PDB file of C-alpha atoms in Angstrom:
ATOM      1  CA  ARG A  27       0.000   0.000   0.000  1.00  0.00           C
ATOM      2  CA  PHE A  28       2.852   2.369   0.837  1.00  0.00           C
ATOM      3  CA  LEU A  29       4.538   1.735  -2.521  1.00  0.00           C
ATOM      4  CA  ARG A  30       1.273   2.170  -4.399  1.00  0.00           C
ATOM      5  CA  ASN A  31       0.676   5.535  -2.676  1.00  0.00           C
ATOM      6  CA  LEU A  32       4.246   6.560  -3.424  1.00  0.00           C
ATOM      7  CA  VAL A  33       3.846   5.690  -7.103  1.00  0.00           C
ATOM      8  CA  ASP A  34       0.530   7.601  -7.243  1.00  0.00           C
ATOM      9  CA  ALA A  35       2.080  10.655  -5.584  1.00  0.00           C
ATOM     10  CA  VAL A  36       5.045  10.913  -7.941  1.00  0.00           C
ATOM     11  CA  SER A  37       3.081   9.971 -11.073  1.00  0.00           C
ATOM     12  CA  ALA A  38       0.183  12.404 -10.788  1.00  0.00           C
ATOM     13  CA  PRO A  39       0.893  15.502 -12.904  1.00  0.00           C
ATOM     14  CA  GLU A  40      -0.994  17.780 -10.504  1.00  0.00           C
ATOM     15  CA  HIS A  41       1.282  16.707  -7.644  1.00  0.00           C
ATOM     16  CA  HIS A  42       4.694  18.242  -7.535  1.00  0.00           C
ATOM     17  CA  VAL A  43       6.202  15.461  -5.470  1.00  0.00           C
ATOM     18  CA  ARG A  44       9.816  14.375  -5.816  1.00  0.00           C
ATOM     19  CA  VAL A  45      11.231  11.431  -3.929  1.00  0.00           C
ATOM     20  CA  LEU A  46      14.897  10.879  -3.236  1.00  0.00           C
ATOM     21  CA  LEU A  47      15.673   7.249  -2.613  1.00  0.00           C
ATOM     22  CA  THR A  48      19.126   5.916  -1.854  1.00  0.00           C
ATOM     23  CA  LEU A  49      19.698   2.248  -2.382  1.00  0.00           C
ATOM     24  CA  ARG A  50      22.682  -0.040  -2.029  1.00  0.00           C
ATOM     25  CA  ALA A  51      23.649  -1.972  -5.136  1.00  0.00           C
ATOM     26  CA  ASP A  52      22.791  -5.312  -3.553  1.00  0.00           C
ATOM     27  CA  PHE A  53      19.159  -4.181  -3.220  1.00  0.00           C
ATOM     28  CA  TYR A  54      18.961  -2.622  -6.673  1.00  0.00           C
ATOM     29  CA  ASP A  55      16.702  -5.331  -8.053  1.00  0.00           C
ATOM     30  CA  ARG A  56      13.980  -4.988  -5.401  1.00  0.00           C
ATOM     31  CA  PRO A  57      12.134  -1.936  -6.752  1.00  0.00           C
ATOM     32  CA  LEU A  58      12.450  -3.280 -10.294  1.00  0.00           C
ATOM     33  CA  LEU A  59      10.537  -6.413  -9.267  1.00  0.00           C
ATOM     34  CA  ASP A  60       7.428  -4.393  -8.430  1.00  0.00           C
ATOM     35  CA  PRO A  61       5.364  -3.893 -11.614  1.00  0.00           C
ATOM     36  CA  GLU A  62       4.123  -0.453 -10.524  1.00  0.00           C
ATOM     37  CA  LEU A  63       7.226   0.899  -8.820  1.00  0.00           C
ATOM     38  CA  GLY A  64       9.749  -0.477 -11.340  1.00  0.00           C
ATOM     39  CA  PRO A  65       8.966   1.928 -14.202  1.00  0.00           C
ATOM     40  CA  VAL A  66       8.764   4.939 -11.867  1.00  0.00           C
ATOM     41  CA  PHE A  67      11.982   3.955 -10.119  1.00  0.00           C
ATOM     42  CA  SER A  68      14.013   3.404 -13.271  1.00  0.00           C
ATOM     43  CA  GLY A  69      12.676   6.522 -15.005  1.00  0.00           C
ATOM     44  CA  GLY A  70      14.541   8.991 -12.816  1.00  0.00           C
ATOM     45  CA  LEU A  71      17.468   6.829 -11.860  1.00  0.00           C
ATOM     46  CA  VAL A  72      20.851   8.374 -11.142  1.00  0.00           C
ATOM     47  CA  ASN A  73      23.698   6.047 -10.270  1.00  0.00           C
ATOM     48  CA  ALA A  74      26.450   7.162  -7.934  1.00  0.00           C
ATOM     49  CA  HIS A  75      29.745   5.868  -9.230  1.00  0.00           C
ATOM     50  CA  VAL A  76      33.037   5.448  -7.422  1.00  0.00           C
ATOM     51  CA  MET A  77      34.534   8.862  -6.832  1.00  0.00           C
ATOM     52  CA  THR A  78      37.714   9.867  -8.626  1.00  0.00           C
ATOM     53  CA  ALA A  79      40.719  11.174  -6.702  1.00  0.00           C
ATOM     54  CA  ALA A  80      39.793  14.727  -7.723  1.00  0.00           C
ATOM     55  CA  GLU A  81      36.215  14.263  -6.497  1.00  0.00           C
ATOM     56  CA  LEU A  82      37.464  12.831  -3.203  1.00  0.00           C
ATOM     57  CA  GLU A  83      39.790  15.796  -2.801  1.00  0.00           C
ATOM     58  CA  THR A  84      36.904  18.192  -3.367  1.00  0.00           C
ATOM     59  CA  ALA A  85      34.752  16.228  -0.894  1.00  0.00           C
ATOM     60  CA  VAL A  86      37.450  16.693   1.748  1.00  0.00           C
ATOM     61  CA  VAL A  87      38.678  20.224   1.060  1.00  0.00           C
ATOM     62  CA  GLU A  88      35.523  22.172   0.165  1.00  0.00           C
ATOM     63  CA  PRO A  89      33.400  21.471   3.282  1.00  0.00           C
ATOM     64  CA  ALA A  90      36.462  22.235   5.422  1.00  0.00           C
ATOM     65  CA  ARG A  91      37.026  25.501   3.565  1.00  0.00           C
ATOM     66  CA  LEU A  92      33.398  26.504   4.103  1.00  0.00           C
ATOM     67  CA  VAL A  93      33.845  26.324   7.891  1.00  0.00           C
ATOM     68  CA  GLY A  94      37.291  27.904   7.890  1.00  0.00           C
ATOM     69  CA  ALA A  95      39.242  24.692   8.486  1.00  0.00           C
ATOM     70  CA  ASP A  96      42.546  23.920   6.814  1.00  0.00           C
ATOM     71  CA  VAL A  97      43.365  20.408   5.623  1.00  0.00           C
ATOM     72  CA  SER A  98      47.031  19.783   4.906  1.00  0.00           C
ATOM     73  CA  ALA A  99      47.869  18.581   1.408  1.00  0.00           C
ATOM     74  CA  ALA A 100      49.660  15.554   2.883  1.00  0.00           C
ATOM     75  CA  LEU A 101      46.532  14.570   4.808  1.00  0.00           C
ATOM     76  CA  VAL A 102      44.350  14.994   1.717  1.00  0.00           C
ATOM     77  CA  GLY A 103      46.677  12.724  -0.225  1.00  0.00           C
ATOM     78  CA  GLU A 104      46.635  10.009   2.418  1.00  0.00           C
ATOM     79  CA  LEU A 105      42.866  10.238   2.880  1.00  0.00           C
ATOM     80  CA  ILE A 106      42.398   9.780  -0.857  1.00  0.00           C
ATOM     81  CA  SER A 107      44.805   6.853  -0.880  1.00  0.00           C
ATOM     82  CA  ASP A 108      43.066   5.209   2.105  1.00  0.00           C
ATOM     83  CA  THR A 109      39.555   5.794   0.775  1.00  0.00           C
ATOM     84  CA  ALA A 110      39.827   5.247  -2.981  1.00  0.00           C
ATOM     85  CA  ALA A 111      40.384   1.485  -2.874  1.00  0.00           C
ATOM     86  CA  GLN A 112      38.142   0.869   0.120  1.00  0.00           C
ATOM     87  CA  PRO A 113      34.628  -0.505  -0.416  1.00  0.00           C
ATOM     88  CA  GLY A 114      32.372   1.501   1.871  1.00  0.00           C
ATOM     89  CA  GLY A 115      35.189   3.993   2.346  1.00  0.00           C
ATOM     90  CA  LEU A 116      33.130   7.196   2.203  1.00  0.00           C
ATOM     91  CA  PRO A 117      31.455   6.709   5.603  1.00  0.00           C
ATOM     92  CA  LEU A 118      34.890   5.914   7.068  1.00  0.00           C
ATOM     93  CA  LEU A 119      36.264   9.090   5.481  1.00  0.00           C
ATOM     94  CA  GLN A 120      33.402  11.135   6.914  1.00  0.00           C
ATOM     95  CA  HIS A 121      33.956   9.654  10.355  1.00  0.00           C
ATOM     96  CA  ALA A 122      37.708  10.311  10.197  1.00  0.00           C
ATOM     97  CA  LEU A 123      37.214  13.929   9.169  1.00  0.00           C
ATOM     98  CA  THR A 124      34.605  14.499  11.877  1.00  0.00           C
ATOM     99  CA  GLU A 125      36.897  13.039  14.553  1.00  0.00           C
ATOM    100  CA  LEU A 126      39.896  15.043  13.346  1.00  0.00           C
ATOM    101  CA  PHE A 127      37.875  18.264  13.217  1.00  0.00           C
ATOM    102  CA  GLU A 128      36.431  17.742  16.697  1.00  0.00           C
ATOM    103  CA  ARG A 129      39.903  17.081  18.136  1.00  0.00           C
ATOM    104  CA  SER A 130      41.504  20.034  16.388  1.00  0.00           C
ATOM    105  CA  ALA A 131      42.114  23.059  18.575  1.00  0.00           C
ATOM    106  CA  ASP A 132      42.715  25.433  15.671  1.00  0.00           C
ATOM    107  CA  ALA A 133      40.599  23.953  12.840  1.00  0.00           C
ATOM    108  CA  SER A 134      43.743  22.632  11.199  1.00  0.00           C
ATOM    109  CA  LEU A 135      43.696  18.992  10.147  1.00  0.00           C
ATOM    110  CA  ALA A 136      47.117  17.389   9.821  1.00  0.00           C
ATOM    111  CA  LEU A 137      48.540  14.073   8.695  1.00  0.00           C
ATOM    112  CA  ASP A 138      50.455  13.381  11.924  1.00  0.00           C
ATOM    113  CA  GLU A 139      47.247  13.529  14.003  1.00  0.00           C
ATOM    114  CA  TYR A 140      45.466  11.252  11.518  1.00  0.00           C
ATOM    115  CA  ARG A 141      48.263   8.707  11.680  1.00  0.00           C
ATOM    116  CA  ALA A 142      48.498   8.957  15.476  1.00  0.00           C
ATOM    117  CA  LEU A 143      44.797   8.061  15.676  1.00  0.00           C
ATOM    118  CA  GLY A 144      45.296   5.008  13.450  1.00  0.00           C
ATOM    119  CA  GLY A 145      43.962   6.210  10.103  1.00  0.00           C
ATOM    120  CA  LEU A 146      40.504   5.269   8.831  1.00  0.00           C
ATOM    121  CA  ARG A 147      40.300   1.906  10.592  1.00  0.00           C
ATOM    122  CA  GLY A 148      41.938   3.091  13.810  1.00  0.00           C
ATOM    123  CA  LEU A 149      39.560   6.014  14.186  1.00  0.00           C
ATOM    124  CA  LEU A 150      36.559   3.761  13.657  1.00  0.00           C
ATOM    125  CA  SER A 151      37.922   1.200  16.130  1.00  0.00           C
ATOM    126  CA  ARG A 152      38.499   3.881  18.778  1.00  0.00           C
ATOM    127  CA  SER A 153      34.995   5.279  18.415  1.00  0.00           C
ATOM    128  CA  SER A 154      33.397   1.833  18.405  1.00  0.00           C
ATOM    129  CA  GLU A 155      35.324   0.738  21.482  1.00  0.00           C
ATOM    130  CA  ALA A 156      34.441   3.945  23.337  1.00  0.00           C
ATOM    131  CA  LEU A 157      30.758   3.513  22.481  1.00  0.00           C
ATOM    132  CA  PHE A 158      30.790  -0.139  23.568  1.00  0.00           C
ATOM    133  CA  LEU A 159      32.533   0.683  26.863  1.00  0.00           C
ATOM    134  CA  SER A 160      30.008   3.452  27.579  1.00  0.00           C
ATOM    135  CA  MET A 161      27.198   0.857  27.650  1.00  0.00           C
ATOM    136  CA  ASP A 162      26.070  -0.905  30.797  1.00  0.00           C
ATOM    137  CA  PRO A 163      26.930  -4.649  30.957  1.00  0.00           C
ATOM    138  CA  GLU A 164      23.476  -5.769  29.785  1.00  0.00           C
ATOM    139  CA  ARG A 165      23.596  -3.550  26.703  1.00  0.00           C
ATOM    140  CA  GLN A 166      27.131  -4.760  26.002  1.00  0.00           C
ATOM    141  CA  ARG A 167      25.883  -8.369  25.974  1.00  0.00           C
ATOM    142  CA  VAL A 168      23.070  -7.470  23.576  1.00  0.00           C
ATOM    143  CA  ALA A 169      25.457  -5.548  21.297  1.00  0.00           C
ATOM    144  CA  LEU A 170      27.856  -8.483  21.286  1.00  0.00           C
ATOM    145  CA  GLN A 171      25.067 -10.901  20.282  1.00  0.00           C
ATOM    146  CA  VAL A 172      23.917  -8.574  17.501  1.00  0.00           C
ATOM    147  CA  PHE A 173      27.450  -8.180  16.138  1.00  0.00           C
ATOM    148  CA  LEU A 174      28.098 -11.916  16.283  1.00  0.00           C
ATOM    149  CA  ARG A 175      25.011 -12.515  14.156  1.00  0.00           C
ATOM    150  CA  LEU A 176      26.018  -9.921  11.574  1.00  0.00           C
ATOM    151  CA  VAL A 177      29.294 -11.625  10.610  1.00  0.00           C
ATOM    152  CA  ARG A 178      30.180 -14.977   9.144  1.00  0.00           C
ATOM    153  CA  VAL A 179      33.561 -16.538   9.741  1.00  0.00           C
ATOM    154  CA  GLY A 180      34.663 -18.702   6.840  1.00  0.00           C
ATOM    155  CA  SER A 181      37.631 -20.925   6.207  1.00  0.00           C
ATOM    156  CA  GLY A 182      40.962 -19.446   7.171  1.00  0.00           C
ATOM    157  CA  ALA A 183      39.238 -17.001   9.543  1.00  0.00           C
ATOM    158  CA  GLN A 184      37.896 -15.044   6.574  1.00  0.00           C
ATOM    159  CA  VAL A 185      35.154 -12.742   7.867  1.00  0.00           C
ATOM    160  CA  SER A 186      32.261 -11.437   5.803  1.00  0.00           C
ATOM    161  CA  LYS A 187      28.994  -9.670   6.512  1.00  0.00           C
ATOM    162  CA  ARG A 188      25.834 -11.665   6.966  1.00  0.00           C
ATOM    163  CA  ARG A 189      22.291 -10.481   6.272  1.00  0.00           C
ATOM    164  CA  VAL A 190      20.042 -11.138   9.226  1.00  0.00           C
ATOM    165  CA  PRO A 191      16.254 -10.897   9.353  1.00  0.00           C
ATOM    166  CA  VAL A 192      15.093  -8.269  11.835  1.00  0.00           C
ATOM    167  CA  GLY A 193      13.059 -10.950  13.606  1.00  0.00           C
ATOM    168  CA  GLU A 194      16.239 -12.819  14.488  1.00  0.00           C
ATOM    169  CA  LEU A 195      17.646  -9.720  16.175  1.00  0.00           C
ATOM    170  CA  THR A 196      14.462  -8.717  17.976  1.00  0.00           C
ATOM    171  CA  ALA A 197      14.060 -12.269  19.283  1.00  0.00           C
ATOM    172  CA  LEU A 198      17.322 -12.074  21.229  1.00  0.00           C
ATOM    173  CA  THR A 199      16.855 -12.879  24.897  1.00  0.00           C
ATOM    174  CA  ILE A 200      19.819 -11.870  26.939  1.00  0.00           C
TER     175      ILE A 200
END
């Protein structure tokens, strides 16, 4: 019913409704499977491609410039290097920049601070650990059970993500 109403709202010429929908590539087929939503979905489709080094540089430097922050050229280069080949790297980049900016006393972001904090992965690990430790023991147990269900350990200790139905997570009894 929701999808039908959405299709009606965006299809009616007297309605000036625009919908912005973001969708991961592994769910791309879902709207196309719906006979009513598929044509509406594909009609205004814009794909977001992997960003080039120049686009990544702009994504780092321009927002900083707008708030009066300075990002060293060496840091920009390393951020691009760390992010460009990293699937899911943009959220890590955003997190790293946020952490660096919040820690900066003079709105100057430098490579030595980034490296001291462990780069993209180190910054995420620090934040995750701090969040986990801020939880009471019961919430820590629940978080641990959720995280254990969201990963799959394969042969040779290879770890990959695992899709989990919401019902499996809400049924946890800790």
